[in-house]
C-alpha atoms as one frame of an Amber mdcrd trajectory, in Angstrom:
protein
   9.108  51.334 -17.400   8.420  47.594 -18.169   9.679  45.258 -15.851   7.961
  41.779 -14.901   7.559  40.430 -11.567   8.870  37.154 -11.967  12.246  39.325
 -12.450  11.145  41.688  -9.173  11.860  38.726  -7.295  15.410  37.520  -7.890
  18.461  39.356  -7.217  21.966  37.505  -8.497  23.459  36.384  -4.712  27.393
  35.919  -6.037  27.550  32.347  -3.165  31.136  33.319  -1.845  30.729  37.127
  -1.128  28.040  36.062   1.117  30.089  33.565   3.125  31.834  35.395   5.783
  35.381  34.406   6.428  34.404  33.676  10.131  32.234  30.637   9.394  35.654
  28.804   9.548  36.614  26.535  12.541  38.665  28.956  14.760  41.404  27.635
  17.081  39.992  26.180  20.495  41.127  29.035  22.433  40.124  32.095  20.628
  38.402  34.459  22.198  34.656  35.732  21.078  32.114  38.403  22.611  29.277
  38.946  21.353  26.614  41.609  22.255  22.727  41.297  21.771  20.369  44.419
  21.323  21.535  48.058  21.461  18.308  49.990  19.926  19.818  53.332  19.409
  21.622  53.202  23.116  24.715  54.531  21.953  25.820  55.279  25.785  25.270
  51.498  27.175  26.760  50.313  23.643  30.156  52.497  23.850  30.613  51.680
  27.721  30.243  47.720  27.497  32.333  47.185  24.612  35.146  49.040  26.887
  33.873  47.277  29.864  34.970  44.199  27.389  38.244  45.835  26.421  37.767
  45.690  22.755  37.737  49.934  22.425  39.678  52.162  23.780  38.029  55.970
  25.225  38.831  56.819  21.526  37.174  53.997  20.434  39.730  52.314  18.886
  40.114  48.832  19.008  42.366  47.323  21.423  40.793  43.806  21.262  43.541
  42.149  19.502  42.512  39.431  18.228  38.978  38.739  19.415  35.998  38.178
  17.058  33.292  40.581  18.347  29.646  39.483  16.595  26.436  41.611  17.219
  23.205  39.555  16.824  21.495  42.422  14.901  18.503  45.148  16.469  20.749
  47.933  17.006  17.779  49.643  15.281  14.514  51.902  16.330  13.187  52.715
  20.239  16.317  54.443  21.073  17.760  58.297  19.598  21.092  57.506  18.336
  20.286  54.869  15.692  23.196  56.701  13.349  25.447  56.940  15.760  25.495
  53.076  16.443  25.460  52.443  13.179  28.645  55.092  12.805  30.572  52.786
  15.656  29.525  49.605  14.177  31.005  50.369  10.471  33.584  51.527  12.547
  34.667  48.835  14.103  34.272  46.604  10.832  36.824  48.581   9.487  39.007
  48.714  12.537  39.390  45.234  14.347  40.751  43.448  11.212  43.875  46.384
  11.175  44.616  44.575  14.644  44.278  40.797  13.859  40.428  41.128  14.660
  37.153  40.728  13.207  34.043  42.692  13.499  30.704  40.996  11.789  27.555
  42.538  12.339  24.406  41.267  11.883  20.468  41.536  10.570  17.721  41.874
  12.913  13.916  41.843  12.999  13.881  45.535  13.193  16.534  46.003  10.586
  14.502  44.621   8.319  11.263  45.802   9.131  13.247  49.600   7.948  14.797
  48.401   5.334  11.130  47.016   4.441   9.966  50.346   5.552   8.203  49.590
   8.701   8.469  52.869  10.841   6.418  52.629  13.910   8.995  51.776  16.394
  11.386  54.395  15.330  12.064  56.958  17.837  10.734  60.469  16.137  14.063
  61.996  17.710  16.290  59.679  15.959  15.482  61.805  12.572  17.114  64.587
  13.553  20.499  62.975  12.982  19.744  62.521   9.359  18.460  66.069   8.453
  20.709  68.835   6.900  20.314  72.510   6.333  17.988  71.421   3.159  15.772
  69.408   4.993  12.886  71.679   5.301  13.079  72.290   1.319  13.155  68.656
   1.196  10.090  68.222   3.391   7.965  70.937   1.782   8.707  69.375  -1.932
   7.685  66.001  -0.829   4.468  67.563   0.423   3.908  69.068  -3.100   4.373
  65.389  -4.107   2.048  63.809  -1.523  -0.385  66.465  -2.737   0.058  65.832
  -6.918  -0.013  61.998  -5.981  -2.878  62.149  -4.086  -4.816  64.488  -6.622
  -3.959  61.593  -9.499  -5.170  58.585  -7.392  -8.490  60.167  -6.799  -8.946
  60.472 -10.314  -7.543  56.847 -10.749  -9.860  55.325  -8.005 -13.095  57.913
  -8.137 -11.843  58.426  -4.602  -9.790  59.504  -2.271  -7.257  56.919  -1.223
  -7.025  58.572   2.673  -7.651  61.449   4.079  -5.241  64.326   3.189  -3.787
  66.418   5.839  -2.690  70.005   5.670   0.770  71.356   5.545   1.298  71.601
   9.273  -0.368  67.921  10.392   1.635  66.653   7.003   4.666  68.039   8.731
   4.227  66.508  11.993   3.944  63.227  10.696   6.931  63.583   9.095   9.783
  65.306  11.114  12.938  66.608   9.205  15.167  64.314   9.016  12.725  61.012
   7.709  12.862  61.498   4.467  16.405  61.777   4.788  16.370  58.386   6.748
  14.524  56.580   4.325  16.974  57.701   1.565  20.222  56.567   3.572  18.640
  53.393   3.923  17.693  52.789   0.702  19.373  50.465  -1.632  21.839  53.354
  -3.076  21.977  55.023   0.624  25.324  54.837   2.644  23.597  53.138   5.540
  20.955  51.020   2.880  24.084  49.750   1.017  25.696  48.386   4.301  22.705
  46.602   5.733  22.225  44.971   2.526  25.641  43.396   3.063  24.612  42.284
   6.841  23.469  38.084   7.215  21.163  36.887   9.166  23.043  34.538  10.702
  27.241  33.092  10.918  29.147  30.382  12.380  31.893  31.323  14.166  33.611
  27.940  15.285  31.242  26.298  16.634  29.028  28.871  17.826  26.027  30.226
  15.759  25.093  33.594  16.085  21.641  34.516  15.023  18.968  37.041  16.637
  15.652  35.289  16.833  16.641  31.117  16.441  16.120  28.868  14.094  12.890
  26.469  14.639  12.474  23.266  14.250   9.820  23.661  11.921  11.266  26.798
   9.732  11.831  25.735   6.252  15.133  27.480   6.113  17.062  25.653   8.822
  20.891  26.267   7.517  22.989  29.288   7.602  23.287  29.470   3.848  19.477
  28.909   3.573  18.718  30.963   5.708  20.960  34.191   4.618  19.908  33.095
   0.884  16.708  33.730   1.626  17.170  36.956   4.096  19.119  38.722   1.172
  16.271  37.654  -1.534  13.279  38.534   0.169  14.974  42.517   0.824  15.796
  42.649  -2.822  12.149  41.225  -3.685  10.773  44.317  -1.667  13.398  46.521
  -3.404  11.823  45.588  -7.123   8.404  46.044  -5.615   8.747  49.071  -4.019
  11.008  50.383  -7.551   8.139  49.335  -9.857   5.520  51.038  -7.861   7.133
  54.144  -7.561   8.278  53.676 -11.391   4.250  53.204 -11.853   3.559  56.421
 -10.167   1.316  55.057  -7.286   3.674  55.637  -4.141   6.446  57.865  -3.592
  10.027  56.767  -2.305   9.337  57.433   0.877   6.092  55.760   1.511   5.859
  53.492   4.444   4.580  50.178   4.283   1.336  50.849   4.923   0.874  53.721
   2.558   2.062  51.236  -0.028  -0.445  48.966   1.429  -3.121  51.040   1.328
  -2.422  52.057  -2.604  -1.835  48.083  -3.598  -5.499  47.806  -1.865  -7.344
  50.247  -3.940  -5.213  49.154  -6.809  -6.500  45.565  -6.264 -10.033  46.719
  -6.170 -10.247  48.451  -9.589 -12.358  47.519 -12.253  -9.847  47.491 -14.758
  -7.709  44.352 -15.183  -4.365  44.725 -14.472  -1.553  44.115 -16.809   0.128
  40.699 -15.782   3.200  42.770 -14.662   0.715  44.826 -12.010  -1.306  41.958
 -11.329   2.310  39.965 -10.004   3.428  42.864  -8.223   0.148  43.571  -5.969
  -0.111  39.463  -5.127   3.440  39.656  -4.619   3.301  42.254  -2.205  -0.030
  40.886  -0.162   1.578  37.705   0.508   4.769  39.430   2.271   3.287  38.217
   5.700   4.819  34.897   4.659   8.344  35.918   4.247  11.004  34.339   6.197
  11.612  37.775   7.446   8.266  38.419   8.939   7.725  34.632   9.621   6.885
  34.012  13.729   9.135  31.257  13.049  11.330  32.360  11.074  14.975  33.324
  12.134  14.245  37.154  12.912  11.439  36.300  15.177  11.424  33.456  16.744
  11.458  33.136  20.740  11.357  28.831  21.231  14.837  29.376  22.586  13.335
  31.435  25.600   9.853  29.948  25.480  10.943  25.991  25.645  10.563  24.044
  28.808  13.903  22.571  29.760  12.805  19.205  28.553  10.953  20.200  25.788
  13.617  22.654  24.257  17.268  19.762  25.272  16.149  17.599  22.835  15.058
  20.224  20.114  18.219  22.126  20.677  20.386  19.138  20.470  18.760  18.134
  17.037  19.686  21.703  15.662  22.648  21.998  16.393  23.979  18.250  15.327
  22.247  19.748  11.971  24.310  22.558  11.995  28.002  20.880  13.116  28.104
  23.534  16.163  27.871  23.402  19.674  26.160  26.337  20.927  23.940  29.104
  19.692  23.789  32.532  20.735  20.887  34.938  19.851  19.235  37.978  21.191
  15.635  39.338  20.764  14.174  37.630  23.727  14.569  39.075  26.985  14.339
  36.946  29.954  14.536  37.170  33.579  13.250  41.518  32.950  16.500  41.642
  31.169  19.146  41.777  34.635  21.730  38.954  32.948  22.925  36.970  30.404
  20.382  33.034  30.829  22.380  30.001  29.759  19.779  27.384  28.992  19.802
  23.437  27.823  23.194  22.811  29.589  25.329  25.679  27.974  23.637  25.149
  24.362  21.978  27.923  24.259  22.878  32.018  25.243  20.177  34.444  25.410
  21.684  37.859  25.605  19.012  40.276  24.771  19.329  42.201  28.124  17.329
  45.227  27.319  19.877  47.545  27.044  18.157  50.318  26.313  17.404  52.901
  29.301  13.994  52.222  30.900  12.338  49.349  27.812  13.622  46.232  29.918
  12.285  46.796  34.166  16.484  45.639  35.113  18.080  46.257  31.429  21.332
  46.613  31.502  24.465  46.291  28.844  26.059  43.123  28.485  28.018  40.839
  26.850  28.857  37.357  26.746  32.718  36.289  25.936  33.261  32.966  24.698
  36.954  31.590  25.448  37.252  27.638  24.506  34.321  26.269  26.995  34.811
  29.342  29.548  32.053  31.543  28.973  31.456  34.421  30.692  28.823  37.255
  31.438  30.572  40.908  31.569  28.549  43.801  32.881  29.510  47.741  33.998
  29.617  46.250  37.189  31.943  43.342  36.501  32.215  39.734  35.274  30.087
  36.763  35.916  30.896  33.028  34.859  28.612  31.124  33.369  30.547  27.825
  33.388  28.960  26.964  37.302  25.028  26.961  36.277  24.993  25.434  32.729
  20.870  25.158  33.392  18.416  27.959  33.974  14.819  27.557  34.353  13.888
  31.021  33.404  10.721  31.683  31.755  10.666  34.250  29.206   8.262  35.998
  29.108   6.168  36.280  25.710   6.372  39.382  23.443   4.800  39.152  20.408
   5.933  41.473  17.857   4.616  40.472  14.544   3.574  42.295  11.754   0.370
  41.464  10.859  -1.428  42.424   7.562   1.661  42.736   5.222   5.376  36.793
  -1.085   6.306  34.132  -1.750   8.737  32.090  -1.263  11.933  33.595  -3.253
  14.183  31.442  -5.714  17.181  30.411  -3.287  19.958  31.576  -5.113  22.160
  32.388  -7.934  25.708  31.639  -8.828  28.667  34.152 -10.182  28.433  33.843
 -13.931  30.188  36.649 -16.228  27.932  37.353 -19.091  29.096  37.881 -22.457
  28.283  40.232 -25.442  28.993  40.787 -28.846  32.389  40.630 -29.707  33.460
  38.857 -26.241  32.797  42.088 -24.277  31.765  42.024 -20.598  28.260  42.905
 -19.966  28.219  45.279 -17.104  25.855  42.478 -15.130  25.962  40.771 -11.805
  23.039  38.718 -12.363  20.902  36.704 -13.974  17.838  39.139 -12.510  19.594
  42.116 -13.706  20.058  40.750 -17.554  15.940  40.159 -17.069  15.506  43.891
 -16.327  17.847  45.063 -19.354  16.141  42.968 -21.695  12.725  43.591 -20.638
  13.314  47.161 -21.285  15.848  46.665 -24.543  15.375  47.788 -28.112  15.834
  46.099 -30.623  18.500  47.249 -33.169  19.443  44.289 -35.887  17.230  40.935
 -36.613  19.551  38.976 -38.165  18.688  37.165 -41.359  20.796  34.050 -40.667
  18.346  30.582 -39.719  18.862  29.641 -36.732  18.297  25.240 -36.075  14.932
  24.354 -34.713  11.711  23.507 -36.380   9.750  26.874 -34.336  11.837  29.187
 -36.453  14.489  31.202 -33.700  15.813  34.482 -34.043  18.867  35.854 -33.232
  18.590  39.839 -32.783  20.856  42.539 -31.359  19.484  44.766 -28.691  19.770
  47.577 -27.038  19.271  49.103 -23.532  21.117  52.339 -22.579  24.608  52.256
 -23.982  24.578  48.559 -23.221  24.175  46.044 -26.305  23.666  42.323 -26.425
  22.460  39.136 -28.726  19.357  37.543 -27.991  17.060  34.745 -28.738  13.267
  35.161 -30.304  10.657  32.791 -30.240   7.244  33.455 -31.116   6.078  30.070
 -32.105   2.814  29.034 -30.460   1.288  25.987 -30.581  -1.065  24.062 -28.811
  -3.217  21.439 -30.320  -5.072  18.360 -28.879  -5.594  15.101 -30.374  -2.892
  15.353 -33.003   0.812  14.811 -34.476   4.320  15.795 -34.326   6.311  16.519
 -37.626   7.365  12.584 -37.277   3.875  11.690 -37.181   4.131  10.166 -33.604
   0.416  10.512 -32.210   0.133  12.507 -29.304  -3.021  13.427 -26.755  -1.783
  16.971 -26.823   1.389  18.884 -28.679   2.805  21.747 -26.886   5.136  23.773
 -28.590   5.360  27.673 -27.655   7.667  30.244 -26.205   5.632  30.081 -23.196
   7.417  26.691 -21.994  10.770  28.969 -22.511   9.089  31.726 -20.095   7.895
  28.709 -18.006  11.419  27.311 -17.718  13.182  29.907 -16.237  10.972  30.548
 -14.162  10.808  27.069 -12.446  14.800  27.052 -12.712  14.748  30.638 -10.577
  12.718  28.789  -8.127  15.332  25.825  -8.148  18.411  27.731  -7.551  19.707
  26.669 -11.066  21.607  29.355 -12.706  21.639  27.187 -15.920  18.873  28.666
 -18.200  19.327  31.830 -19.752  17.577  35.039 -18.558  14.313  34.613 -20.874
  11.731  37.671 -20.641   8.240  38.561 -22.173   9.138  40.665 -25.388   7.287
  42.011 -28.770   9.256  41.609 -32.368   7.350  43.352 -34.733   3.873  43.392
 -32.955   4.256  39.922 -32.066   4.547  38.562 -28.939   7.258  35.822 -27.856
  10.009  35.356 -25.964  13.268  36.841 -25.512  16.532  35.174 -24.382  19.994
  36.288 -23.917  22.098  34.824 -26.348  25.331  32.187 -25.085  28.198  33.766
 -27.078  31.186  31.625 -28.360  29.705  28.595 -26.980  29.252  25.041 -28.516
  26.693  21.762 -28.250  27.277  19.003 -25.771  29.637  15.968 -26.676  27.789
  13.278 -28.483  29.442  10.019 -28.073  29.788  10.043 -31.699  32.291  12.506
 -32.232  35.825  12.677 -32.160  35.785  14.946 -29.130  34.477  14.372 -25.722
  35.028  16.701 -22.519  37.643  16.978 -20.706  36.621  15.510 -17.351  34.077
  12.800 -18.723  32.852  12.328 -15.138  31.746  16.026 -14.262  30.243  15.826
 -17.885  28.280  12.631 -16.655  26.951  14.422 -13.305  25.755  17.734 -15.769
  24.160  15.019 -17.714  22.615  13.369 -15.293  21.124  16.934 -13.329  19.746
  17.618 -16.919  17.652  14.501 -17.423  16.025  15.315 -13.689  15.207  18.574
 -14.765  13.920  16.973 -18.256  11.832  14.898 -16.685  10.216  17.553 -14.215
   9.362  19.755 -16.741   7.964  16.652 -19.451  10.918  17.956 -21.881  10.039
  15.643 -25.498  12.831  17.536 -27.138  16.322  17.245 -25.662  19.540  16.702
 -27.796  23.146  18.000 -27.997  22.281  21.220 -29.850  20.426  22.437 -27.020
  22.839  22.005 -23.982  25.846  24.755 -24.365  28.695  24.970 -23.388  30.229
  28.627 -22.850  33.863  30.189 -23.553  33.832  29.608 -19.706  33.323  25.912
 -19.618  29.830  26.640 -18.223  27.110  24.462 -19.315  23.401  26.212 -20.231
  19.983  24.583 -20.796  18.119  25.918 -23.916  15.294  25.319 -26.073  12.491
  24.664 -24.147   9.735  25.135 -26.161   8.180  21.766 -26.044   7.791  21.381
 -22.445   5.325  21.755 -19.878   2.474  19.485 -21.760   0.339  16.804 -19.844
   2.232  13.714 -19.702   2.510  12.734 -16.158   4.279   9.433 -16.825   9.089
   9.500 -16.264  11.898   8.099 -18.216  12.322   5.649 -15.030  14.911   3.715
 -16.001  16.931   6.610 -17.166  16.928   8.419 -13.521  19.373   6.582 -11.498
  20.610   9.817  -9.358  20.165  13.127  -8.583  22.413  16.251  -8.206  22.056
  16.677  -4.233  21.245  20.274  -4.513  18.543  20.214  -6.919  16.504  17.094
  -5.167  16.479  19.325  -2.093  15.241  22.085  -4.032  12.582  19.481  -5.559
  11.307  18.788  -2.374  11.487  22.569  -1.138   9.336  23.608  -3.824   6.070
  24.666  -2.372   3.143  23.847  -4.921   1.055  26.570  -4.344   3.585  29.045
  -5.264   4.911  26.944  -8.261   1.466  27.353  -9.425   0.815  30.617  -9.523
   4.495  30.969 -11.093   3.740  29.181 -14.260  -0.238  29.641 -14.310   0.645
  32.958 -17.016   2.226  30.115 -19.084  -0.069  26.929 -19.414  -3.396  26.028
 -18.263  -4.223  24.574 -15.037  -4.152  21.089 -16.534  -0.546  21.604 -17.250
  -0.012  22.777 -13.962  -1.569  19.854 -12.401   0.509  17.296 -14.786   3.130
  19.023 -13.850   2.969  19.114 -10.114   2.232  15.447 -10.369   5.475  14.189
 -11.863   7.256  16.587  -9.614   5.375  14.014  -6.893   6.589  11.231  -8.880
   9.988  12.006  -9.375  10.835  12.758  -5.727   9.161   9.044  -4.873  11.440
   7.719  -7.797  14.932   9.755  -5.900  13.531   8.616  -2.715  12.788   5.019
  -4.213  16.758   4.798  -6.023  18.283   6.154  -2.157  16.240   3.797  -0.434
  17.517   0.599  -2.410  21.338   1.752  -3.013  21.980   4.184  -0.097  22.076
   7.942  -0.249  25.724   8.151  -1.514  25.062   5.908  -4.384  21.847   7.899
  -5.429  22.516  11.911  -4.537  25.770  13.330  -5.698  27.755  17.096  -5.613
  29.344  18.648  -8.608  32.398  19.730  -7.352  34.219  23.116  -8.420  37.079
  22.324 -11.387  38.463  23.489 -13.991  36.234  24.644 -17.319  35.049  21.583
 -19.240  36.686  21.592 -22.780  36.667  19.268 -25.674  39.913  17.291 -25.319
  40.544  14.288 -28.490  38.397  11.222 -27.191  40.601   8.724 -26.443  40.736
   5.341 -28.699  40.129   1.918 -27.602  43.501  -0.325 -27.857  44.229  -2.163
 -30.722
């Protein structure tokens, strides 16, 4: 199956399904537990949440009202991974029946399974996952191993490891894994609920993450950070998909079996196809995910590791950031894991304990409650307050748990947009990344004869994909000439006109976060090569001044217009009029025609940029140059890239330039949610 990287690594994140209800202020007085890593301890997990009155011996919940939050690792070391993950979904679905709330969330080692990352997993734990068909399973997916590893010897001259018998195949894979890896795969029960888990939540002013957040992490919010959590599990997802679509691994490879297979895949003589060639680079660069990041919010231990001095003022910085008071995390055991540590005057919980029989020297189940400013240790042995000894000058000790030898930095996010088909019909999308895939791998079935405006000759075809049809764009115009002259015969050092620039600006708008170019893919028409878009049904230009309509909320109209000509200028567009901004049946306005963008001019409409959309300047500055570059170097040249990169240098200077002289709120601005923009009569001047 065809599918293109640059679509591997973008998932549609709909903004407000990934906002938890809790991240509201709660009253003063409401009452919070939260419990730090269970790893499979099902026993010490059951008897502390009783111990903490929010189950009965049923396990029902009898906490009323309290918000109970688990700061994610409930995952590998122990044997009864599925039955805390049972209770968990449980109690999701439980505490909200009796005024409470339940949220549950991602740890380092749920993500290192979901990323397929075994080697922690207690062999035992299997067993819970394997049914009477389990050894028919196992013995089919050796017949696999065997057929897969017969075709990669043949693929790489030799053989890509060792292969094992039957009965040594078998012991490296006990019933029940195969299983596993299913039910947490992106269609499993368990796969399908983790994917729904953050990384981190605010509840009041408490925020509840497992590792921390550094100082120096370039995801530093909760919506960052859970943006970027949620991307870089779907970017292994598409990875994982194409190379099993590709036939080099099976499903239930670990990572490194995939590893080893990119590796010898890498090392061929024969050039891969750009799709291949995205996907291996993609997948060698995972060791700089936030998820695997040493800083990042999974991993990190400066919470435990800080001096008291050192970590008071870091702390403090964070969490004025963040509009909270406290955080609470777990992964870092201190003091062998015997309590709850409170450090940097009651900023800061630690409540990793070690729960888990015989990992921590004193681990024990715990919890910390949170009432108001009361807090409160509670262990099988009783309660503790935490209010008398605000300061602790326990040293954590240092555990490094990294993975070492495993992409770049994923787009941050998309928005909810309903796309549209022929004849107003609802295409059966929920993202922008998912449109990609369908017309990547679409048919077509009309080219329409109609002309469509625009001197590189568009058209508009129908295609199909499944039962699924749609409209699309096609552009095969390529042109690149030095020295020469446009159709008005204005001189130029070098004209750039090609569907590459469309490819180009999608891309660069996936890795802003702008949902306002349509899904543009690689496609053939007739043997030749171009670009595809998805067509904006019902939808009509921008409002010129000129005509006898203008939007309905001129203002929002200004701020669209305003976001455009920043993106215009990043990308060096020559060619930007009414006819190529649309505006959808939904009021929704989308960027088009790109095809004369990208060139070498390095100089900016100054005096036209007077302010910024706030969200896209901090994605301007976010942008890391390295991966921009290898994003649009299948596109344009490395002189293009460079040109480029160096008004994107210029055009944060200008921003920074505009906020420095008029203030911040004066320069940077937020388009608001309202009502869909539609033409309205333009009013006339008096008299």
């Amino acid at each position: 199956m065809r599918r293109f990287v640059m679509h591997l690594l973008v998932r549609s994140l709909i903004i407000s399904a990934l906002l938890l209800p809790v991240s509201a202020v709660l009253a003063a007085e409401s009452r919070v537990v939260a419990i730090g890593d269970i790893h499979g301890e099902y026993e010490g997990f059951v008897s502390i949440l009783q111990k903490a009155g929010l189950v009965d011996q049923k396990l029902r919940w009898t906490g009323g009202s309290t918000t109970f939050v688990q700061t994610g690792d409930y995952l590998d070391r122990g044997r009864d991974v599925r039955k805390v993950m049972d209770l968990l979904m449980a109690l999701e679905k439980g505490a909200p029946r009796r005024r409470g709330q339940a949220i549950v969330l991602l740890g380092n080692h749920e993500l290192m399974n979901l990323t397929s990352v075994l080697r922690d997993m207690n062999p035992a734990a299997y067993a819970a996952f394997a049914d009477r068909r389990s050894d028919r399973r196992r013995q089919a997916a050796f017949k696999q191993s065997v057929a897969l590893h017969e075709r990669l010897v043949k693929r790489y001259g030799k053989e890509p490891w060792p292969l094992p018998g039957e009965s040594e195949w078998n012991e490296r894979h006990p019933l029940g894994l195969i299983e596993f890896q299913d039910a947490l795969g992106r269609n499993g029960k368990y796969g399908r609920w983790l994917r729904s888990k953050q990384a981190a939540v605010k509840v009041g002013d408490t925020v509840f993450i497992h590792g921390g957040i550094s100082p120096n992490a370039r995801h530093r919010t909760i919506e960052e950070i859970n943006q970027q959590v949620r991307m870089e599990i779907e970017a292994f997802d598409r990875i994982r998909e194409y190379l099993v679509a590709q036939k080099l691994i099976l499903p239930f490879f670990t990572l490194p079996e995939i590893s080893t297979v990119v590796d010898l895949e890498l090392g061929r003589e024969a050039e891969p196809s750009d799709d291949m060639r995205r996907v291996l680079h993609a997948f060698k660069s995972i060791d700089h995910w936030a998820i695997y990041d040493p800083i990042g919010p999974l991993w990190f231990r400066g919470f435990g590791d800080w001096s008291d001095e050192e970590g008071q003022e870091q702390v403090t910085a964070l969490l004025e950031s963040l509009n909270a008071r406290r955080f609470v995390v777990g992964h870092t055991i201190l003091n062998d894991g015997r309590s709850i540590v409170s450090r940097f005057g009651n900023s800061v919980f630690l409540i990793d304990t070690g729960m888990l029989r015989n990992y921590a020297k004193e681990g024990r189940a715990a919890a910390l409650e949170i009432i108001g400013d009361r807090y409160a240790a509670i262990y099988e042995s009783g309660r503790v307050s935490l209010n008398e000894s605000p300061q602790s000058t326990f040293r954590g000790r240092r555990s490094p748990y990294l993975l070492a030898s495993l992409v770049q930095e994923i787009p941050p996010f998309e928005t909810e947009v309903v796309w549209r088909g022929p004849e107003s019909t609802t295409l059966p999308f929920r993202s922008a990344t998912e449109v990609a895939d369908f017309l990547s791998n679409s048919k077509v079935v009309k080219v329409y004869r109609q002309k469509l405006p625009g001197a590189t000759k568009p058209t508009k075809v129908l295609v199909e994909n499944g039962r699924v049809k749609a409209h699309g764009v096609f552009r095969g115009h390529h042109r690149e000439q030095e020295d020469t002259h446009w159709e008005t015969g204005e001189y130029t050092e070098f004209l750039r006109d090609t569907h590459l620039s469309e490819l180009a600006a999608y891309q660069l708008s996936l890795l802003l976060g702008l949902d306002t170019v349509p899904p543009t893919v690689p496609w053939q028409l007739k043997r030749q090569r171009g670009a595809l878009q998805l067509w904006i049904e019902n939808a009509r230009p921008g409002w010129h001044p000129s005509e006898s309509e203008q939007p309905s909320d001129p203002e929002r109209w200004a701020m669209e217009l305003d976001k455009l000509l920043v993106f215009d200028a990043l990308i060096g567009n020559v060619d930007r009029h009414e006819g190529n901004m649309l505006v959808d049946s939904a009021g929704k306005l989308w960027w088009i025609d790109h095809s004369r963008t990208f060139g070498r001019e390095r100089n900016l409409p100054a005096d036209r940029i007077q302010r910024c959309e706030r969200k896209l300047f901090a994605s301007l500055k976010a942008l890391d140059p390295a991966l921009v570059a290898e994003r649009l170097a299948p596109y344009m040249s490395p002189r293009e890239v460079e040109a480029f990169l160096d008004r994107r240098t210029k055009l944060i200077a200008l921003i920074e330039q505009r906020i420095t002289e008029r203030g911040e709120q004066a320069v940077l601005y937020t388009i608001e949610p309202g009502p869909p923009l539609r033409s309205v009569p333009r009013e006339r001047p008096p008299g």
